[in-house]
XYZ file of C-alpha atoms in Angstrom:
226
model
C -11.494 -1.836 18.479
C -8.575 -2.669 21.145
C -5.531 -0.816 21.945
C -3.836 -3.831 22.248
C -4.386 -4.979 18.426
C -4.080 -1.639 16.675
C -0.255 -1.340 18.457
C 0.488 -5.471 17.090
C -0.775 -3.728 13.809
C 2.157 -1.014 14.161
C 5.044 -2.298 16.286
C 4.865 -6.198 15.048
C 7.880 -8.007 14.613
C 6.864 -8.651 10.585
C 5.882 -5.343 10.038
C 9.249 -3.844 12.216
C 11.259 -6.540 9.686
C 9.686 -5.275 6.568
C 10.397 -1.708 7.343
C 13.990 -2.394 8.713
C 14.441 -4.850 5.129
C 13.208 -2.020 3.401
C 15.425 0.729 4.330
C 18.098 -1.619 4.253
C 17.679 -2.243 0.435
C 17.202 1.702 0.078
C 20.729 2.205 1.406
C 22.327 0.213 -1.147
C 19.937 1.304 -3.886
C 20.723 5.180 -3.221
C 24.237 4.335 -1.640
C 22.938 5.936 1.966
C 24.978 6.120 4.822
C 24.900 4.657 8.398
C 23.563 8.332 9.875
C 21.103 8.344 6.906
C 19.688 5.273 8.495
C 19.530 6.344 11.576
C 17.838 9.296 10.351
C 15.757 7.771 8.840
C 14.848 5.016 11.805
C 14.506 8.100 13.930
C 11.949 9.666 11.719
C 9.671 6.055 11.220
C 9.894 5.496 15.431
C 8.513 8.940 16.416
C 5.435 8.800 13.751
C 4.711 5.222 15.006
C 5.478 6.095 18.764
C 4.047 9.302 18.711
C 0.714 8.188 17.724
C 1.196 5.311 19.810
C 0.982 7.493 23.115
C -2.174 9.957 21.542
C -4.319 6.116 20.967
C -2.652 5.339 24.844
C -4.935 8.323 26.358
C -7.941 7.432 25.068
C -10.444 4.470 26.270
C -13.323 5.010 24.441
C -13.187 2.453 21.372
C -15.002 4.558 19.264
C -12.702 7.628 19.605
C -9.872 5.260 18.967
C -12.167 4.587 15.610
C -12.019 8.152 14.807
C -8.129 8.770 15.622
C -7.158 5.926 13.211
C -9.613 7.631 10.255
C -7.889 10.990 10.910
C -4.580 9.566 11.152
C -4.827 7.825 7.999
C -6.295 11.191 5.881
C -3.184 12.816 7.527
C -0.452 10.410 6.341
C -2.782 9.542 2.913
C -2.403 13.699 2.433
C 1.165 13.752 3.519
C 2.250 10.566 0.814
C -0.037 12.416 -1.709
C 2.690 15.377 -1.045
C 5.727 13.237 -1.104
C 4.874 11.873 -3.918
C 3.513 14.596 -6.002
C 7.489 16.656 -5.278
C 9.453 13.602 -5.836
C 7.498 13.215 -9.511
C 8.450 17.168 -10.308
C 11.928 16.074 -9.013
C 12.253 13.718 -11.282
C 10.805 15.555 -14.237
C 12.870 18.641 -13.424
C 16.308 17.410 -12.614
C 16.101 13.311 -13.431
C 16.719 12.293 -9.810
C 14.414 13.076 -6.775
C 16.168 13.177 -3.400
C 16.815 9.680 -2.257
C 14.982 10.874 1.650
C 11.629 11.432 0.217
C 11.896 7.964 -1.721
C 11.886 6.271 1.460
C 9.560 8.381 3.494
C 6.988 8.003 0.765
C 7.443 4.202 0.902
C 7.787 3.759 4.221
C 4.593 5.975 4.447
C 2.721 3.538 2.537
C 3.528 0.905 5.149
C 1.702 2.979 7.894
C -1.338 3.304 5.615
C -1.424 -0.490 4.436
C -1.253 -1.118 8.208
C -4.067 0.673 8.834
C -6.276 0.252 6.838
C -8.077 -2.982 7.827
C -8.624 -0.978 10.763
C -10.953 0.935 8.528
C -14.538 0.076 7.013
C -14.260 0.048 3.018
C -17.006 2.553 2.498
C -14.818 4.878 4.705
C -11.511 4.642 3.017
C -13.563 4.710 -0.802
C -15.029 8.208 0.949
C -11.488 9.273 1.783
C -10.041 8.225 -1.606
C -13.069 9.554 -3.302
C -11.966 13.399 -1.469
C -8.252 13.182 -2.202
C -8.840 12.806 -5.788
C -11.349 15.613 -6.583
C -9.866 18.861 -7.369
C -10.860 21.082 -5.385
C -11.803 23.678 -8.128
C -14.880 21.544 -8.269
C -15.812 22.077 -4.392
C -15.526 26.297 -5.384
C -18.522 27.969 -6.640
C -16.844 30.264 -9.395
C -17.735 32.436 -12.536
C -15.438 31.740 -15.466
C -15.362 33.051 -18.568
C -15.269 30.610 -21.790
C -11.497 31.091 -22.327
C -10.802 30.219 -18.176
C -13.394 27.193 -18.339
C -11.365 25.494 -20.749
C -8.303 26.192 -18.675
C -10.014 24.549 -16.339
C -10.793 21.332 -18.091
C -7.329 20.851 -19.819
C -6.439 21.514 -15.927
C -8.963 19.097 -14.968
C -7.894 16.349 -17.144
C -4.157 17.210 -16.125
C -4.724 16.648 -12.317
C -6.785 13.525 -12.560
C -3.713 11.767 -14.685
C -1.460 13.000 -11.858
C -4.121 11.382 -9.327
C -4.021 8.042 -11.542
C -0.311 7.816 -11.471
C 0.150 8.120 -7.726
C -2.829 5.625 -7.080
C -0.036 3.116 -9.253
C 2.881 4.590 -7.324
C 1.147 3.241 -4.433
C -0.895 0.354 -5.887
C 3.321 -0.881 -6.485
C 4.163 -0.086 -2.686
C 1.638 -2.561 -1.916
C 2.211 -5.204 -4.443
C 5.702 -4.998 -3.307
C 5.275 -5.790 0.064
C 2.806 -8.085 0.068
C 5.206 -9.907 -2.244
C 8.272 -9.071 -0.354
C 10.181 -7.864 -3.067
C 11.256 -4.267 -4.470
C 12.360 -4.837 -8.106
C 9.583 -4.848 -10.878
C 11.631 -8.241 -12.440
C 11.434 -9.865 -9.757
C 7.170 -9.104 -9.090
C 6.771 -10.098 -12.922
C 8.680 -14.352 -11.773
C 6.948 -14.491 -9.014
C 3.883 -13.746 -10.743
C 4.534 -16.098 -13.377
C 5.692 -18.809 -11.206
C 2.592 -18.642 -9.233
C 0.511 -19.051 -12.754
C 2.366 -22.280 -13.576
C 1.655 -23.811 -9.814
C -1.770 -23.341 -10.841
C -1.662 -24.696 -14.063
C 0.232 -27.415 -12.448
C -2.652 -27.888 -9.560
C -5.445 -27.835 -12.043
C -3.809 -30.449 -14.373
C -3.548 -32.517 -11.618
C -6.980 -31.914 -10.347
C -8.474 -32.873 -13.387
C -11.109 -35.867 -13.792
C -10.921 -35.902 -9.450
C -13.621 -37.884 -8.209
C -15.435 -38.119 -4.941
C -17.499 -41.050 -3.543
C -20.299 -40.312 -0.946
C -18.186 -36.976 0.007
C -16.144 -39.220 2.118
C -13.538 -41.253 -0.314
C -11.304 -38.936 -2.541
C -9.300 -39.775 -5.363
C -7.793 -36.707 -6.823
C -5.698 -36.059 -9.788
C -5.057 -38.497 -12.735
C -5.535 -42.411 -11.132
C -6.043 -45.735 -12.337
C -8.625 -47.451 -10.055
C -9.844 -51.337 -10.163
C -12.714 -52.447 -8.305
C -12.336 -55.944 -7.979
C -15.612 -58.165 -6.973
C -15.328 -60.483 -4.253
């Protein structure tokens, strides 16, 4: 793996538009000012930057293979906080503070950056340790009364790990789709359902001759005999 391409992965001009569109449409969601921008911008450039310069000190490609794993548990852990305070937030008071809205999204940009920088049997292994409580890694007597504590616990923290995995299943859907409102997901969908409607209807009854002559979609042909 190359320096060179793991920085275009985190300093790209799409990827420094996305984030920039992003916090852009935050400010007029949560009516943010210009220093809360900054802020903000301050707090995304030293993450990227900073682990910019640790991958800059290192040649071997394989340790740069091991930095990216680690960095990605760190900010997968750090989201999995975020997240898990702005939900209580929410629950407790009806509003979660508007900063850890956007540094849990803009988290999730750092993560969907990186991780096609990471095999898939690695990041199922990392998803696979985030989501087990950890009561189950602890060797512990219980009595009856405790061990069914622990399963209505059990059961509690495992639809807590199902809703973030949506939280940021819908940080990814929206930026792949560039867009932020759940409307606006649900046309584009749709629209993209009817163009292939629309392509298969006009597909249908194609033919090809000898894999070299096409005629595709509904057409009248005459052969005439000379």
């Amino acid at each position: 793996m190359e320096l060179h391409y793991i920085k275009e992965k985190l300093t790209s001009e799409n990827f420094n538009r996305s984030v920039s569109e992003n916090i852009e449409e935050w400010m007029i969601g949560f009516k943010q000012n210009e220093t809360d921008k900054k802020n903000i911008h301050l707090w995304f450039d030293s993450i990227i930057h900073q682990f910019i310069d640790i991958l800059a000190d290192v040649e071997i490609k394989e340790e740069l293979s091991v930095l990216i794993f680690s960095k990605y548990v760190e900010l997968k852990c750090y989201w999995k906080q975020l997240n898990t305070q702005i939900q209580y937030q929410n629950f407790n008071t009806g509003e979660a503070n508007p900063k850890l809205i956007i540094k849990a999204s803009l988290t999730t940009y750092i993560l969907i950056a990186l991780e096609p920088l990471i095999h898939d049997e690695d990041l199922n292994e990392i998803q696979e340790f985030l989501t087990k409580p950890i009561r189950e890694l602890m060797i512990e007597e219980t009595t009856q009364e405790n061990h069914q504590v622990s399963v209505e616990d059990s059961q509690t923290y495992l639809l807590e790990q199902q809703l973030e995995a949506l939280y940021y299943d819908k940080e990814k859907l929206f930026q792949h789709l560039q867009c932020t409102d759940i409307h606006e997901t649900i046309f584009l969908i749709q629209n993209m359902r009817e163009q292939v409607k629309s392509l298969q209807t006009e597909m249908d009854n194609s033919v090809i001759l000898d894999g070299t002559i096409r005629f595709t979609g509904k057409r009248k042909i005459r052969i005439q005999k000379i």
